[in-house]
Short mmCIF file of C-alpha atoms in Angstrom, two decimals:
data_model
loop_
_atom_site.label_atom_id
_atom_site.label_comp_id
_atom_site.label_asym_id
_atom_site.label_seq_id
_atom_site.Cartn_x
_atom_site.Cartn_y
_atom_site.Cartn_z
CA UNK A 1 83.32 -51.21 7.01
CA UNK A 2 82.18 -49.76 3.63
CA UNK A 3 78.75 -51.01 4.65
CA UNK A 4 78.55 -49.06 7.66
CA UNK A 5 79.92 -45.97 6.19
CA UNK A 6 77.27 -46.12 3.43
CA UNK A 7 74.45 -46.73 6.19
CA UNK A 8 75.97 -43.71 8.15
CA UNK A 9 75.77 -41.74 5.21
CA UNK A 10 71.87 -42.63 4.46
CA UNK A 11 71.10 -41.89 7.86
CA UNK A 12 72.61 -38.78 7.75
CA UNK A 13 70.96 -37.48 4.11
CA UNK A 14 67.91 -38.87 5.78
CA UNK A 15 67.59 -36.80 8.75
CA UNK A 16 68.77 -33.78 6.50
CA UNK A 17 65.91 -33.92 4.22
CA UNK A 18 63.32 -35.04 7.21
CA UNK A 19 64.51 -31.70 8.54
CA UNK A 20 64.30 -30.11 5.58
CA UNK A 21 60.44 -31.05 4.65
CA UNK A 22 59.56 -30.27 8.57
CA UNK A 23 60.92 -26.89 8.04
CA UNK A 24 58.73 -26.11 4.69
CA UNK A 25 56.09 -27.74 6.28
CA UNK A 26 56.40 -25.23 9.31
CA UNK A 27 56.69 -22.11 6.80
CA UNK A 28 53.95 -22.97 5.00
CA UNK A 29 51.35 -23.67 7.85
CA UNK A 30 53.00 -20.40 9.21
CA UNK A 31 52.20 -18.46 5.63
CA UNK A 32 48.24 -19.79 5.99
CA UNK A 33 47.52 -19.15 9.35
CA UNK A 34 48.45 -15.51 8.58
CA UNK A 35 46.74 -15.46 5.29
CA UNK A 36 43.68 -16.58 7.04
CA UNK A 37 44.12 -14.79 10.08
CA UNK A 38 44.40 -11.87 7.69
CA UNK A 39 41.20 -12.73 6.33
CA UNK A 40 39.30 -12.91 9.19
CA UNK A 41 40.62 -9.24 9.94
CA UNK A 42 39.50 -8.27 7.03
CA UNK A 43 35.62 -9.09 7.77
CA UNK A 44 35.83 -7.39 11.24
CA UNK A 45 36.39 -4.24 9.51
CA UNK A 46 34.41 -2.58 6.73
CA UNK A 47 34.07 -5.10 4.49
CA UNK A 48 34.30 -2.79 1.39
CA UNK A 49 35.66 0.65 0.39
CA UNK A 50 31.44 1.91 0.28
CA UNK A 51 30.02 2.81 3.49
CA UNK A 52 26.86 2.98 2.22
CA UNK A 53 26.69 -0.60 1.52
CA UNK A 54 28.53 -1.89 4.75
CA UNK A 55 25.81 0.47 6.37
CA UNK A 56 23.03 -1.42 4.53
CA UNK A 57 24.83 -4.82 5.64
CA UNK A 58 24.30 -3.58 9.41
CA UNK A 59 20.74 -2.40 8.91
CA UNK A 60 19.82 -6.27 7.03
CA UNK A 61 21.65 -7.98 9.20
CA UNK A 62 19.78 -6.19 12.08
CA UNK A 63 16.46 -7.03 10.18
CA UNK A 64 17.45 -10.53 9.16
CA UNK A 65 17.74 -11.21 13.21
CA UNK A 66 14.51 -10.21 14.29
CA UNK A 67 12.82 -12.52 11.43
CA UNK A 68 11.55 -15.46 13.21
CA UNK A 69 9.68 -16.99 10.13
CA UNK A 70 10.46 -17.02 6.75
CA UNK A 71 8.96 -20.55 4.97
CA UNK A 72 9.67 -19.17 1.58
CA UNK A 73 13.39 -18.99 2.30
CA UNK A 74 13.15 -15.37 1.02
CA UNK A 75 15.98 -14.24 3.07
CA UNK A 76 18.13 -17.64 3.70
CA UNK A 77 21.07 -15.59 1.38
CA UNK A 78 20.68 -12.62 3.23
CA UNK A 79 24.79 -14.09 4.56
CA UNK A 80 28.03 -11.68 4.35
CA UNK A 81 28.47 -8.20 3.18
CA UNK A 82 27.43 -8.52 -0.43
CA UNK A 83 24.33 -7.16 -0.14
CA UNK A 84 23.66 -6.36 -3.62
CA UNK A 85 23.22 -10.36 -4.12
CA UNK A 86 20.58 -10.67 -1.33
CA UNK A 87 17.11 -11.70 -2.44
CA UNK A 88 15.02 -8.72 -3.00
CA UNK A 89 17.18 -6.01 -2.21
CA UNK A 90 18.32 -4.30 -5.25
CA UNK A 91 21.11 -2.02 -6.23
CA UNK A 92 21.68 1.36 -8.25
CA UNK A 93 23.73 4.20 -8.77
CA UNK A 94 23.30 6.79 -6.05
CA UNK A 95 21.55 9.51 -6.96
CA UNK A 96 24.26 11.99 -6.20
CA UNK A 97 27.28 10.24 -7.13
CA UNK A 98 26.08 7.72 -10.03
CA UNK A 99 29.89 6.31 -8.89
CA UNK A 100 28.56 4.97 -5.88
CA UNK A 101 26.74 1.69 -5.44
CA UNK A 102 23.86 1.83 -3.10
CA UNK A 103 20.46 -0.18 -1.86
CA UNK A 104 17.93 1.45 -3.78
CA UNK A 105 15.09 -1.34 -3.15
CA UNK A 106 13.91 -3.81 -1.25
CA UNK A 107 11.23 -5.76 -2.38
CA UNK A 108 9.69 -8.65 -0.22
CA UNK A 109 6.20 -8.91 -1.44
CA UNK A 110 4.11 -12.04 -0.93
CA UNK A 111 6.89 -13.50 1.16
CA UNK A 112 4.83 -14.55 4.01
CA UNK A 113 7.98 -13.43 6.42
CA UNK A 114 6.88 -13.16 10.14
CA UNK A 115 8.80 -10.58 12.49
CA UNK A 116 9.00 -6.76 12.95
CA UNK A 117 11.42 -3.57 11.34
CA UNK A 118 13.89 -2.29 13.43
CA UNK A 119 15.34 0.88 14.24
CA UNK A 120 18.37 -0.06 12.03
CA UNK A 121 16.25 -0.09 8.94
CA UNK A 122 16.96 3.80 8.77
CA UNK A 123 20.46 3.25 8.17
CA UNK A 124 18.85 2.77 4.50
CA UNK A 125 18.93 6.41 3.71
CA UNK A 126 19.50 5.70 -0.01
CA UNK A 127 16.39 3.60 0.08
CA UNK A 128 13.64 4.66 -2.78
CA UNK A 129 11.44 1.89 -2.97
CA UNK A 130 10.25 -0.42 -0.13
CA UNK A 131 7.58 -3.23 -0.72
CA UNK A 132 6.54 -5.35 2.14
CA UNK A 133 2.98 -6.28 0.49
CA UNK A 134 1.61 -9.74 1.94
CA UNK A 135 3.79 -10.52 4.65
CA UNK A 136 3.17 -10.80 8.19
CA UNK A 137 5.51 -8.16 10.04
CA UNK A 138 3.97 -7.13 13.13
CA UNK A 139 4.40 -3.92 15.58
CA UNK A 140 4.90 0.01 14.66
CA UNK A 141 6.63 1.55 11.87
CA UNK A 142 9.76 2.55 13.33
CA UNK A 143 10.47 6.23 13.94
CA UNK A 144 14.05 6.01 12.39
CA UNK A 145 12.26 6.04 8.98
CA UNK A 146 12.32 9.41 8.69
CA UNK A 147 15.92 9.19 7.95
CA UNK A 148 14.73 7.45 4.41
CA UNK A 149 14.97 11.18 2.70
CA UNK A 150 14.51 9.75 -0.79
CA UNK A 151 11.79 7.09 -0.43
CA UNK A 152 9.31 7.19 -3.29
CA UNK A 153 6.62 4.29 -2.75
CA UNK A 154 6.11 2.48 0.76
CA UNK A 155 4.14 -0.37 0.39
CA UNK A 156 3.07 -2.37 3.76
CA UNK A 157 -0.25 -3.30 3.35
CA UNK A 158 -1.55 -6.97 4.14
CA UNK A 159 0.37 -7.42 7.61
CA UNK A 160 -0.33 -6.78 11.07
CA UNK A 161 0.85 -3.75 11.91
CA UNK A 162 -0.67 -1.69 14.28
CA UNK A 163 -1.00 1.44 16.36
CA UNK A 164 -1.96 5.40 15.16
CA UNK A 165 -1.43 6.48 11.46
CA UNK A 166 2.11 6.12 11.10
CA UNK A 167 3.14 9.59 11.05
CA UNK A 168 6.79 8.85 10.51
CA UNK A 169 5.50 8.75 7.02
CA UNK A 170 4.60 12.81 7.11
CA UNK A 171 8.25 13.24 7.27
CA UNK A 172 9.74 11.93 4.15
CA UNK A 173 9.86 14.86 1.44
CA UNK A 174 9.65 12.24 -1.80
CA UNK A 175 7.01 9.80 -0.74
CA UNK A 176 4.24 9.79 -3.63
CA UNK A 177 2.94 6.37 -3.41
CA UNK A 178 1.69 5.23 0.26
CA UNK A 179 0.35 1.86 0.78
CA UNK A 180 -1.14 0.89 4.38
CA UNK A 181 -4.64 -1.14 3.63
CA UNK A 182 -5.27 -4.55 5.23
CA UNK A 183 -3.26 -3.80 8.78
CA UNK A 184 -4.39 -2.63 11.96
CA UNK A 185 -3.91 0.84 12.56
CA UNK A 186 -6.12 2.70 13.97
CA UNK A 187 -7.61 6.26 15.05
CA UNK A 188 -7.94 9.67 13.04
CA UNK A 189 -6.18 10.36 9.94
CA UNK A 190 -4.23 13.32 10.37
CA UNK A 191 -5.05 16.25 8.55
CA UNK A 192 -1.15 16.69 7.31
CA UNK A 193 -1.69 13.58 5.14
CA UNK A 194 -3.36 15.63 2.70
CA UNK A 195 -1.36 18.32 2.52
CA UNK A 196 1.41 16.07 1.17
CA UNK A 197 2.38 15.85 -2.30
CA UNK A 198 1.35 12.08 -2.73
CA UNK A 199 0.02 10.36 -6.10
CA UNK A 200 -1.83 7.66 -4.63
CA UNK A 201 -3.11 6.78 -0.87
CA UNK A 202 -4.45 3.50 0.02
CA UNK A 203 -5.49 3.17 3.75
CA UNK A 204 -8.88 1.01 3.03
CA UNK A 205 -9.70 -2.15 5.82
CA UNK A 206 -7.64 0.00 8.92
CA UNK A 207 -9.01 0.14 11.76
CA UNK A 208 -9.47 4.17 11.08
CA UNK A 209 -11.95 6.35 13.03
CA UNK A 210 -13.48 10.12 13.11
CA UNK A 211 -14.10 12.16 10.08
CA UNK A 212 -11.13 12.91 7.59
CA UNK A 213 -9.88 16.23 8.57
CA UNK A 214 -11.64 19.41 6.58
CA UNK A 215 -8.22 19.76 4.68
CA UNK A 216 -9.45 16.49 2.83
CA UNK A 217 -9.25 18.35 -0.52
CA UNK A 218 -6.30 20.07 -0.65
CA UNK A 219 -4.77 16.64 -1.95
CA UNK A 220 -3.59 16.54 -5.10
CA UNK A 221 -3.03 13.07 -5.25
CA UNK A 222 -4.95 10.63 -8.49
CA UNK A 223 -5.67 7.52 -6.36
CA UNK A 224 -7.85 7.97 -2.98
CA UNK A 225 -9.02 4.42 -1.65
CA UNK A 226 -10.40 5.06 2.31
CA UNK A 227 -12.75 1.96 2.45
CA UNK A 228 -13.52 -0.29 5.08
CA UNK A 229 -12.99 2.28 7.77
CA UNK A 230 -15.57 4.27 10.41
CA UNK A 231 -14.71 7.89 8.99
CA UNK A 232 -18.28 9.36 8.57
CA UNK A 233 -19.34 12.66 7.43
CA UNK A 234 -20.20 13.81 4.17
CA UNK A 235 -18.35 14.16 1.44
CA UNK A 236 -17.26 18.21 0.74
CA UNK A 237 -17.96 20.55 -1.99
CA UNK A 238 -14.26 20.98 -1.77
CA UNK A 239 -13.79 17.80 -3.64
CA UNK A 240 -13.70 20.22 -6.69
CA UNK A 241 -10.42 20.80 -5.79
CA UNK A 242 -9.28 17.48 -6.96
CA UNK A 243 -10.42 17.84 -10.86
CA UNK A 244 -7.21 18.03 -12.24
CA UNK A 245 -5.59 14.99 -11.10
CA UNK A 246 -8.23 12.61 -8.88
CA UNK A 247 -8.64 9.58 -11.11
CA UNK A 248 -10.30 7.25 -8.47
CA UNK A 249 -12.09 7.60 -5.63
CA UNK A 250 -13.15 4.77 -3.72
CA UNK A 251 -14.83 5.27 -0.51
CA UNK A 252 -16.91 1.85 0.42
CA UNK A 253 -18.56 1.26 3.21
CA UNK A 254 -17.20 4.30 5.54
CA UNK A 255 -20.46 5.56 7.16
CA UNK A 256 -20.23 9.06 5.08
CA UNK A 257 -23.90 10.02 4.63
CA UNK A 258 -25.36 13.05 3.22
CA UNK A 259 -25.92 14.23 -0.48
CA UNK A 260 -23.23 13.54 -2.84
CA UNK A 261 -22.43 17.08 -3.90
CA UNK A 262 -22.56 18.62 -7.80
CA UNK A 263 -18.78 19.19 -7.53
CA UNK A 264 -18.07 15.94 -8.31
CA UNK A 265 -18.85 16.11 -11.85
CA UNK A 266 -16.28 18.52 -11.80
CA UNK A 267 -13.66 15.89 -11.39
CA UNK A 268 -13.23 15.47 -15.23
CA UNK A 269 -10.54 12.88 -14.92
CA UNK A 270 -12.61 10.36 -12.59
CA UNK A 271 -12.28 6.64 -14.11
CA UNK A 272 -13.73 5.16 -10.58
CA UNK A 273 -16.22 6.68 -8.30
CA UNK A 274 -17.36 3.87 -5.74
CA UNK A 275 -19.61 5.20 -2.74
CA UNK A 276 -21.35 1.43 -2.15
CA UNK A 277 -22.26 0.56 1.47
CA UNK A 278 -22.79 4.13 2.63
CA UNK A 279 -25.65 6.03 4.01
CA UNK A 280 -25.88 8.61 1.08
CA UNK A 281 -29.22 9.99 0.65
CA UNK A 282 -30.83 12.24 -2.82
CA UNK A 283 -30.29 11.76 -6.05
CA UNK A 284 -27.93 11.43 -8.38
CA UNK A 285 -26.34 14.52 -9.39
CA UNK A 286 -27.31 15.36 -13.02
CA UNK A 287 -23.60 16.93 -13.09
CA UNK A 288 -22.06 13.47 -13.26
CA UNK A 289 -23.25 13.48 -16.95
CA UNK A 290 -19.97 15.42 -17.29
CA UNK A 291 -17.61 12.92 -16.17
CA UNK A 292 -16.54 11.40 -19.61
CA UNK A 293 -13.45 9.08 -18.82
CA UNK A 294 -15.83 7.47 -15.86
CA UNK A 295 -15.74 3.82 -16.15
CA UNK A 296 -16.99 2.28 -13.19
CA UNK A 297 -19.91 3.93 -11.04
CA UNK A 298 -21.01 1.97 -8.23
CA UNK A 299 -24.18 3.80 -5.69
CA UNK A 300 -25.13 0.36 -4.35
CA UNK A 301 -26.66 0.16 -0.65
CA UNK A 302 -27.30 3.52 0.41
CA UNK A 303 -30.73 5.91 0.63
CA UNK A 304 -30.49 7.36 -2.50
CA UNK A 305 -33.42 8.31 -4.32
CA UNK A 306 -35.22 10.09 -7.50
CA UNK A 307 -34.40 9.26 -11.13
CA UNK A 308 -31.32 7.55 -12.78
CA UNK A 309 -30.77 10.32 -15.21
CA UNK A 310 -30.19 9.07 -18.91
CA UNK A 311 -26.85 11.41 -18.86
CA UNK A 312 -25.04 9.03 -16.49
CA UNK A 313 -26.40 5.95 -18.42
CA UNK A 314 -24.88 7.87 -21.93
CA UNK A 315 -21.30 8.08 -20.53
CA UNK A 316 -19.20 7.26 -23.29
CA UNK A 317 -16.29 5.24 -21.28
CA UNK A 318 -19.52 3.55 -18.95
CA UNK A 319 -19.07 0.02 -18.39
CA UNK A 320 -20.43 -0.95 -15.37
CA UNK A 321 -23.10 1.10 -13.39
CA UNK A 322 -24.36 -0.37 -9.90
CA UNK A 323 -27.11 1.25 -8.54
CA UNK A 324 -28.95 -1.33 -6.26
CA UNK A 325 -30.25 -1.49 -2.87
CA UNK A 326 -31.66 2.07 -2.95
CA UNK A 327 -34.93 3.60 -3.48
CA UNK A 328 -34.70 4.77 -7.09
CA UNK A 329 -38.02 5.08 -8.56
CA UNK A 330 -37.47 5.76 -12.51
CA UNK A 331 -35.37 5.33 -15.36
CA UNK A 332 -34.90 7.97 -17.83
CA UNK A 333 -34.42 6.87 -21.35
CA UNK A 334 -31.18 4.60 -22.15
CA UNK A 335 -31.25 3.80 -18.46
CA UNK A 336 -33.95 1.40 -19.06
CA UNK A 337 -32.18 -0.79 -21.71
CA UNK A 338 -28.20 -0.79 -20.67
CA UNK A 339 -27.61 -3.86 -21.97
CA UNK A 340 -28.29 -2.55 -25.67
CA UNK A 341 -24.99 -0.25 -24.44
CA UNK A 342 -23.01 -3.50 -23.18
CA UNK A 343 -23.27 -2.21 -19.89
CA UNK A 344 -22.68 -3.93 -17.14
CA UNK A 345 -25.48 -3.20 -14.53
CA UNK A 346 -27.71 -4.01 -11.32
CA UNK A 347 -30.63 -2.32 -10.70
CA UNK A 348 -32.11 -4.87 -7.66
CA UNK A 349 -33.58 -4.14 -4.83
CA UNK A 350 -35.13 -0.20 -5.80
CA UNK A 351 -38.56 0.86 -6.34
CA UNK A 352 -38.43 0.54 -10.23
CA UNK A 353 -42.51 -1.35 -10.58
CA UNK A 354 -41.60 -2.04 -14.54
CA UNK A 355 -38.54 -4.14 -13.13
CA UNK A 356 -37.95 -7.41 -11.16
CA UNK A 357 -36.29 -8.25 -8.14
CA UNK A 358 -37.42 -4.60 -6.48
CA UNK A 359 -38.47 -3.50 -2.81
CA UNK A 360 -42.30 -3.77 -1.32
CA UNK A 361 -44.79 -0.91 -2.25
CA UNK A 362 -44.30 -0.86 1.65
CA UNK A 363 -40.69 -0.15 1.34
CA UNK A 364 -40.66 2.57 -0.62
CA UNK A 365 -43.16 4.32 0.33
CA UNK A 366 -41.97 4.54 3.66
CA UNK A 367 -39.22 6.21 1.90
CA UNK A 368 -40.65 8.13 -1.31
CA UNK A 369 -42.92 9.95 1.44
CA UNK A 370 -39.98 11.75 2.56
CA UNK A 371 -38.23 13.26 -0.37
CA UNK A 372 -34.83 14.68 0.21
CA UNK A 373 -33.71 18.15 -0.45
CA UNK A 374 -30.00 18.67 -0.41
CA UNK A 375 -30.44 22.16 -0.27
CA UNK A 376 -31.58 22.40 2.95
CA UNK A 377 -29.31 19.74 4.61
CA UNK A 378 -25.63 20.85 5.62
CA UNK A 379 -22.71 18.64 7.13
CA UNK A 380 -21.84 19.99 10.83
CA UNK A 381 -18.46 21.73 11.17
CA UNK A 382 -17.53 19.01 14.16
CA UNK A 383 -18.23 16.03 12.26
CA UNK A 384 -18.04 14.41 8.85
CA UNK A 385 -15.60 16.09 5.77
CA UNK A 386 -16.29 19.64 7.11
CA UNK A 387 -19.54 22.50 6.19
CA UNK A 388 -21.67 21.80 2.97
CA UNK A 389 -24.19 23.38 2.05
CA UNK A 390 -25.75 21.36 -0.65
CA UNK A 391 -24.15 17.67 1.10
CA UNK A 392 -25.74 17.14 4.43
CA UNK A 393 -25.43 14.66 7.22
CA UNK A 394 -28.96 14.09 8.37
CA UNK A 395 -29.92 10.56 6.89
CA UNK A 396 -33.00 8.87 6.63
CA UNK A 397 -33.06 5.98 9.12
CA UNK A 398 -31.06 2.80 7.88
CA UNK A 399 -33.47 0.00 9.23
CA UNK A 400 -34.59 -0.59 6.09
CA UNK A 401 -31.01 -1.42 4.43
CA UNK A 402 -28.71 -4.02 5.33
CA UNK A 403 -25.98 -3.53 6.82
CA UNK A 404 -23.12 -2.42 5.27
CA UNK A 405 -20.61 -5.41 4.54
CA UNK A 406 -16.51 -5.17 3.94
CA UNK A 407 -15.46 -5.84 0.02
CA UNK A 408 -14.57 -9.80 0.03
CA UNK A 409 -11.80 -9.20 -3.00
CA UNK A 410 -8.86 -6.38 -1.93
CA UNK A 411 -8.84 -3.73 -3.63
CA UNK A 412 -6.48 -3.89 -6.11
CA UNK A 413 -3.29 -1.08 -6.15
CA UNK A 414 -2.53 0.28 -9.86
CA UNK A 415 0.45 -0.89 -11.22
CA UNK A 416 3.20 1.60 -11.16
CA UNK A 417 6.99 0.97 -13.19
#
């Protein structure tokens, strides 16, 4: 009987404390499906107290979607709202409230990332710096950029982007460094381009056509690289307008023709003056004996003509001087002996008898008969950089020079901080 009771009593205590764990067990599974339930909530709403950075979530997000290759795994973190630990995007104080945390940069370069920008991307209004270089986006540049009020440098050269000049870009008030070479846009540039404040434009290997608008020197930028576009025209005695800031000037192979005018030994600052695969005709201007800080001249297959004055060849900051595939006929001075100055030079292919590797008495005299006077040529007001008076468009016939050819190496962008 005592047996039985004690069994009874086991049982009992058993059951009690089965009960007992079932009913913890309960609370607790209870307590984390809320707590994770909660969770969950939490991520369907604004993920943080900054709307500027759940705004940037939606606009990567939207971005990350419509990226159909990325074999670098650039943007295989781009995951949650923590955008501030995405690869390449970088954060900042905003500029207005240095309390706020905000996407101040993006930088993708070299990422070899196939697929477009979306409309979304203007939700980046805090954006200053964006840097696409080397990738291979596709499409327009979307219109909602001009929501991207504080954007300093846009860089999307090397892609495939195509269409008109972008003019989206017109719109944003702090731009000052645009970058658009190796794409596909095409058409005119638009004269509004250089009536922007912008340090440095680089639009060389487009698919750009027509004359740049007469307006072309009311830019006040340091860094003009056009090459490797149909533009045409001569270049305009309003060039002068660009001595205080123009530092290069790089304008291979876009058809311009003409004289090159004296006002470009105005441009005091000039480091780079490249004109190389044109269809410039005269002679060198004796004025460019003024440009001190000029380090690199290049004059190489066009018409040009006369004598390589000895004040070029006596620049003090001179270290390379191409002058070849023209229909130079003398030498003055220095200009004969460059290496002595440890100047790099090439003087093929001119009508220089004391040198080697020169054109056929044939050649040149086809050519020398014919002198040029840039006085009497003048660019016409339809075509070409606008009216000149000493810089004209009438060219002698380009049979005898080969073709112009596109610049194998890019041309390099200067480094900015």
């Amino acid at each position: 009987m005592a047996s039985t009771s004690s069994f009874f009593i086991t049982l009992v205590l058993f059951l009690f404390f089965l009960h007992l764990s079932c009913f913890f067990n309960n609370l607790n599974a209870k307590h984390i499906l809320t707590k994770n339930h909660s969770h969950q909530h939490q991520h369907t709403k604004n993920p943080s107290s900054n709307p500027r950075l759940y705004s940037a979530f939606l606009a990567l997000q939207a971005w990350k979607r419509v990226i159909y290759s990325d074999p670098n795994n650039f943007t295989t973190n781009w995951i949650g709202p923590s955008v501030c630990t995405y690869h390449g995007v970088y954060c900042a104080p905003s500029v207005d409230d240095p309390k706020v945390t905000v996407v101040a940069g993006i930088d993708l370069n070299f990422g070899d990332i196939a697929g477009f920008l979306p409309n979304e991307l203007g939700l980046l209004s805090d954006l200053a710096l964006l840097h696409l270089n080397s990738n291979r986006f596709c499409g327009i540049v979307p219109i909602a950029f001009k929501n991207l009020t504080l954007l300093y440098e846009l860089d999307l050269s090397n892609n495939r982007f195509v269409g008109p000049f972008p003019s989206v870009v017109l719109s944003l008030p702090s731009l000052s460094y645009l970058d658009i070479r190796y794409n596909e846009f095409e058409g005119p540039l638009p004269p509004q381009l250089f009536n922007k404040t912008l340090d440095a434009i680089f639009v060389n290997n487009n698919r750009f056509s027509s004359s740049i608008p007469s307006n072309f020197g009311q830019s006040k930028a340091s860094v003009l690289v056009f090459a490797n576009n149909k533009l045409g025209g001569c270049l305009p005695e309003s060039i002068v307008n660009f001595a205080d800031t123009l530092e290069e000037l790089v304008l291979i192979n876009t058809i311009i023709s003409g004289c090159l005018p004296q006002q470009v030994g105005s441009l005091y600052k000039l480091r780079v003056l490249d004109v190389s695969f044109n269809q410039i005709v005269g002679p060198i201007p004796y004025s460019l004996a003024g440009l001190s800080h000029l380090e690199q001249l290049n004059l190489a297959h066009n018409e040009m003509s006369g004598i390589v004055p000895s004040g070029v060849c006596e620049l003090p900051s001179l270290a390379n001087f191409t002058f070849s595939y023209n229909f130079f006929c003398e030498e003055e001075g220095i200009c004969q002996n460059l290496t002595s100055k440890r100047i790099v030079f090439d003087d093929r292919r001119n009508c220089l008898t004391e040198k080697p590797l020169q054109r056929s008495t044939k050649e040149c005299n086809a050519i020398l008969e014919h002198p040029v006077d840039c006085f009497e040529l003048c660019c016409p007001k339809d075509g070409g950089f606008g009216t000149n008076v000493t810089a004209g468009s009438v060219a002698i016939p380009t049979a005898s020079i080969p073709a112009p050819m596109p610049v194998s190496a890019p041309l390099l962008a200067p480094s900015y901080p």
